[in-house]
Amino acid sequence: MAKAKTKTAYVCSDCGSEYSKWQGQCADCNGWNTITEFRLPAATVAQVEFEGYGGKRSAVQKLDEINLADLPRITTDIEEFDRVLGGGIVPGSVVLIGGHPGAGKSTLLLQTLCHLATKLDALYVTGEESLQQVALRAKRLQLPTDRLKLLSETSVESICTTAQQHKPKLLVIDSIQVMHLADISSAPGSVSQVRESAAYLTRFAKQTDTAVFMVGHVTKDGSLAGPKVLEHMIDCSIMLEGTSDSRFRTLRGIKNRFGAVNELGVFAMMEMGLREVKNPSAIFLSRAEELAAGSLVMVVWEGTRPLLVEIQALVDQSQFGHPKRVTLGLDQNRLSMLLAVLHRHAGLHLGDQDVFVNVVGGVKVLETSADLALLLAVVSSFKDRPLPRDLIAFGEVGLSGEIRPVPSGQERLQEAVKHGFKRAIVPKANVPKNGVKGMEIVGISKLSEALAVL
Ligand code: TYD
Ligand code: MG
């Protein structure tokens, strides 16, 4: 047999797309001069075997013959974290935690691991901070430090060798961008190093049933460095988000092979580390005392629970030929579409107005149930008429001006009642038959009806 050739690939260092030939511009992310040659190591990662764990043989098995009994989830004792993971850590899974520097990734993992180490073996590998720095932080946060094992190392091969000796159930790699494999010549953090290091660690996780957490830093535009190269390998990808001027952090699932995606966990960064926020609606609702036009509370659905958030709109006479459409936390195209609906079906022309829309608290809303609240806020600002403080709204707006129902209407209304709201404008089909105690609910089926109710 002919000897296997070393494979050469051309990889975009920004997005990780792979090409068989060099080209000047990446067809995926449109970056110029980002494609570099990438020589796969002669001995590929796929050939590495990890001994000592009673090595798993891959034989064909029937689906119902596979033993599921030994797959209990490990709960982190942090409810918000468990929720995002889909109910706890799955042994042998690989979880990528992304976020901006200073978001609190190291803090979250150190807190989790220190507590979990009292019950099972855990190893925290730090490639960025010294052992003293990690120990100091753990001490300051008054975490139980007697059981957690620490290692300061950046070579993936030595990490796996050490882990094989200590057989931890949980392994944290902080961070994947500083890790390197000896076989690969490029610098740590480059696409090839990140990709092969992650592949090596993934293989380790699967063969030894160790749950591996990898910390990943995000690039300026907020995506994980080399996201495409990691996406298919890992089981869960979660993002810790939050701006440095706010102490709230949200943990969001982006991909999860073991649970619902788009779950949201909310934390607050305190002097004593990250504290989970059990009632997130309350924090996004701290509104100004004064009644202001353009502000309304909506109920969005985050994973498996409702969340009350305030939406604000500002409509102002445009100074230039091109009126601005700016959204924070919402999709801009959606806003343009809804403004067109408003024009066609409610006769409100905003073509000469700048429209700014903001979701308070830095929440990102990806759901169409925000449509109705958004339009009501826009109209309120345009007419300079404040909406009642105890009003909530949700519902999807269709292109012909119809108001469409959204899932889980009853739960959304109940969440609103819990927080003291007394009036609701919702799609007709979402009005519960028996009503909701303590709430006056108006069901509508057309946009014009909503404006009439106001
Ligand atoms: P860190 O976990 O180091 O962030 P990452 O690993 O994601 O880069 O968090 C660092 C930030 O958190 C830092 O800016 C200070 C803040 N912080 C607190 O406010 N309180 C604390 O108890 C800790 C440990 C950090
Ligand atoms: Mg860190």
Coordinates of N, CA, C and O in Angstrom, one line a residue, residues 50-122:
F50 N -6.3 6.2 24.0 CA -6.0 6.5 25.4 C -6.2 5.2 26.2 O -7.3 4.6 26.2
E51 N -5.1 4.7 26.8 CA -5.1 3.4 27.5 C -5.5 3.7 28.9 O -5.5 4.8 29.4
G52 N -5.8 2.6 29.6 CA -5.9 2.7 31.0 C -7.3 2.9 31.5 O -7.6 2.9 32.7
Y53 N -8.3 3.1 30.6 CA -9.7 3.4 31.0 C -10.5 2.2 30.6 O -11.7 2.2 30.5
G54 N -9.8 1.0 30.3 CA -10.5 -0.1 29.8 C -11.0 0.1 28.4 O -12.1 -0.3 28.1
G55 N -10.2 0.8 27.6 CA -10.4 1.3 26.2 C -11.7 0.8 25.6 O -12.0 -0.4 25.6
K56 N -12.5 1.7 25.0 CA -13.8 1.4 24.5 C -13.6 0.8 23.1 O -13.0 1.4 22.2
R57 N -14.1 -0.3 22.8 CA -14.1 -0.9 21.4 C -15.3 -0.4 20.7 O -16.4 -0.4 21.2
S58 N -15.1 -0.1 19.4 CA -16.3 0.3 18.7 C -16.8 -0.9 17.9 O -16.2 -1.3 16.9
A59 N -17.8 -1.5 18.3 CA -18.4 -2.6 17.6 C -19.9 -2.3 17.3 O -20.5 -1.4 18.0
V60 N -20.5 -2.9 16.3 CA -21.8 -2.6 16.0 C -22.8 -3.2 17.0 O -22.6 -4.3 17.5
Q61 N -23.7 -2.3 17.5 CA -24.6 -2.8 18.5 C -26.0 -2.3 18.1 O -26.2 -1.4 17.4
K62 N -27.0 -3.1 18.6 CA -28.4 -2.6 18.4 C -28.7 -1.5 19.3 O -28.2 -1.4 20.4
L63 N -29.6 -0.6 18.9 CA -29.9 0.6 19.7 C -30.3 0.3 21.1 O -29.9 0.9 22.1
D64 N -31.2 -0.8 21.2 CA -31.7 -1.1 22.5 C -30.7 -1.9 23.4 O -31.0 -2.2 24.5
E65 N -29.6 -2.3 22.8 CA -28.6 -3.1 23.6 C -27.7 -2.2 24.3 O -26.9 -2.6 25.1
I66 N -27.7 -0.9 23.9 CA -26.7 0.0 24.5 C -27.1 0.3 25.9 O -28.2 0.7 26.2
N67 N -26.1 0.2 26.7 CA -26.3 0.4 28.2 C -26.4 1.9 28.5 O -25.5 2.7 28.3
L68 N -27.6 2.3 29.0 CA -27.8 3.7 29.3 C -27.7 3.9 30.8 O -27.7 5.1 31.2
A69 N -27.6 2.9 31.5 CA -27.7 3.0 33.0 C -26.6 3.8 33.6 O -26.8 4.6 34.5
D70 N -25.4 3.7 33.0 CA -24.2 4.4 33.6 C -24.1 5.8 33.0 O -23.0 6.3 32.9
L71 N -25.2 6.4 32.6 CA -25.0 7.8 32.1 C -25.8 8.8 33.0 O -26.6 9.6 32.4
P72 N -25.6 8.8 34.3 CA -26.3 9.8 35.1 C -25.7 11.1 34.8 O -24.5 11.2 34.7
R73 N -26.5 12.2 34.9 CA -25.9 13.5 34.7 C -25.3 14.0 36.0 O -25.8 13.6 37.1
I74 N -24.3 14.8 35.9 CA -23.7 15.3 37.1 C -24.3 16.7 37.3 O -24.1 17.6 36.4
T75 N -24.9 16.9 38.4 CA -25.5 18.3 38.6 C -24.4 19.2 39.2 O -23.6 18.8 40.0
T76 N -24.4 20.4 38.7 CA -23.4 21.4 39.1 C -23.8 22.1 40.4 O -23.0 22.9 40.9
D77 N -25.0 21.8 40.9 CA -25.5 22.5 42.1 C -25.8 24.0 41.8 O -26.0 24.8 42.7
I78 N -25.6 24.4 40.6 CA -25.9 25.8 40.2 C -27.1 25.7 39.2 O -26.9 25.2 38.1
E79 N -28.2 26.0 39.7 CA -29.5 25.7 38.9 C -29.4 26.4 37.5 O -29.8 25.7 36.5
E80 N -28.9 27.6 37.5 CA -28.9 28.3 36.2 C -28.0 27.6 35.2 O -28.2 27.6 34.0
F81 N -26.8 27.1 35.7 CA -25.8 26.5 34.9 C -26.4 25.1 34.4 O -26.3 24.8 33.2
D82 N -27.0 24.4 35.3 CA -27.6 23.1 34.9 C -28.7 23.3 33.8 O -28.8 22.5 32.9
R83 N -29.5 24.3 34.0 CA -30.5 24.6 33.0 C -30.0 24.8 31.6 O -30.5 24.2 30.7
V84 N -28.9 25.5 31.5 CA -28.3 25.8 30.2 C -27.7 24.5 29.7 O -27.7 24.3 28.4
L85 N -27.1 23.7 30.5 CA -26.5 22.4 30.1 C -27.6 21.4 29.7 O -27.3 20.3 29.3
G86 N -28.8 21.7 30.0 CA -29.9 20.7 29.7 C -30.1 19.7 30.9 O -30.5 18.6 30.6
G87 N -29.8 20.2 32.1 CA -30.0 19.3 33.2 C -28.8 18.7 33.9 O -28.9 17.7 34.6
G88 N -27.7 19.3 33.7 CA -26.4 18.8 34.3 C -25.4 18.4 33.3 O -25.6 18.4 32.1
I89 N -24.3 18.0 33.8 CA -23.1 17.6 32.9 C -23.2 16.1 32.5 O -23.4 15.3 33.3
V90 N -23.1 15.9 31.2 CA -23.1 14.5 30.7 C -21.7 14.0 30.7 O -20.8 14.6 30.1
P91 N -21.5 12.8 31.3 CA -20.1 12.3 31.3 C -19.6 12.1 29.9 O -20.4 11.6 29.1
G92 N -18.4 12.4 29.6 CA -17.8 12.2 28.3 C -18.2 13.3 27.3 O -17.9 13.2 26.1
S93 N -18.9 14.3 27.8 CA -19.3 15.4 26.8 C -18.3 16.5 26.8 O -17.5 16.6 27.7
V94 N -18.3 17.2 25.7 CA -17.3 18.3 25.6 C -18.1 19.6 25.5 O -19.0 19.7 24.6
V95 N -17.9 20.5 26.4 CA -18.6 21.8 26.5 C -17.7 22.9 26.2 O -16.6 23.0 26.8
L96 N -18.0 23.8 25.3 CA -17.2 25.0 25.0 C -17.9 26.2 25.7 O -19.1 26.4 25.4
I97 N -17.2 26.9 26.5 CA -17.7 28.1 27.1 C -17.0 29.3 26.5 O -15.8 29.5 26.7
G98 N -17.8 30.1 25.8 CA -17.2 31.2 25.1 C -17.6 32.5 25.8 O -18.5 32.6 26.6
G99 N -16.8 33.6 25.6 CA -17.2 34.9 26.2 C -16.0 35.8 26.0 O -14.9 35.4 25.7
H100 N -16.3 37.1 26.2 CA -15.3 38.1 26.1 C -14.3 38.0 27.3 O -14.7 37.5 28.4
P101 N -13.1 38.5 27.2 CA -12.2 38.5 28.4 C -12.9 39.2 29.5 O -13.5 40.3 29.3
G102 N -12.9 38.7 30.7 CA -13.5 39.4 31.9 C -14.9 39.1 32.1 O -15.6 39.6 33.0
A103 N -15.5 38.3 31.2 CA -16.9 37.9 31.3 C -17.1 37.1 32.6 O -18.2 37.2 33.2
G104 N -16.1 36.3 33.0 CA -16.3 35.5 34.2 C -16.2 34.0 33.9 O -16.7 33.3 34.8
K105 N -15.7 33.6 32.8 CA -15.6 32.2 32.5 C -14.8 31.4 33.5 O -15.2 30.4 34.0
S106 N -13.6 32.0 33.8 CA -12.7 31.3 34.7 C -13.4 31.2 36.1 O -13.3 30.2 36.8
T107 N -14.0 32.3 36.5 CA -14.6 32.4 37.8 C -15.7 31.4 37.9 O -15.8 30.6 38.9
L108 N -16.6 31.3 36.9 CA -17.7 30.3 36.9 C -17.2 28.9 37.0 O -17.7 28.1 37.8
L109 N -16.2 28.6 36.2 CA -15.7 27.2 36.2 C -15.0 26.9 37.5 O -15.1 25.8 38.0
L110 N -14.2 27.8 38.0 CA -13.5 27.6 39.3 C -14.5 27.3 40.4 O -14.4 26.4 41.2
Q111 N -15.6 28.2 40.5 CA -16.6 28.0 41.5 C -17.3 26.6 41.4 O -17.4 25.9 42.3
T112 N -17.7 26.3 40.1 CA -18.3 25.0 39.9 C -17.5 23.9 40.3 O -17.9 22.9 41.0
L113 N -16.2 23.9 39.8 CA -15.3 22.8 40.1 C -15.0 22.6 41.5 O -14.9 21.5 42.0
C114 N -14.7 23.7 42.2 CA -14.4 23.6 43.7 C -15.5 22.9 44.4 O -15.2 22.0 45.3
H115 N -16.7 23.2 44.1 CA -17.8 22.6 44.8 C -18.0 21.1 44.4 O -18.2 20.2 45.2
L116 N -17.8 20.9 43.1 CA -18.0 19.5 42.6 C -16.9 18.6 43.0 O -17.1 17.4 43.2
A117 N -15.7 19.2 43.2 CA -14.5 18.4 43.6 C -14.8 17.7 45.0 O -14.1 16.7 45.3
T118 N -15.7 18.2 45.8 CA -15.9 17.6 47.1 C -16.6 16.3 46.9 O -16.7 15.4 47.8
K119 N -17.2 16.1 45.7 CA -18.0 14.8 45.4 C -17.3 13.9 44.5 O -17.4 12.7 44.5
L120 N -16.6 14.5 43.5 CA -15.9 13.6 42.5 C -14.6 14.2 42.1 O -14.3 15.4 42.4
D121 N -13.8 13.5 41.4 CA -12.4 14.0 41.0 C -12.5 15.0 39.9 O -13.2 14.8 38.9
A122 N -11.9 16.1 40.1 CA -11.9 17.1 39.0 C -10.5 17.7 38.9 O -9.7 17.8 39.8

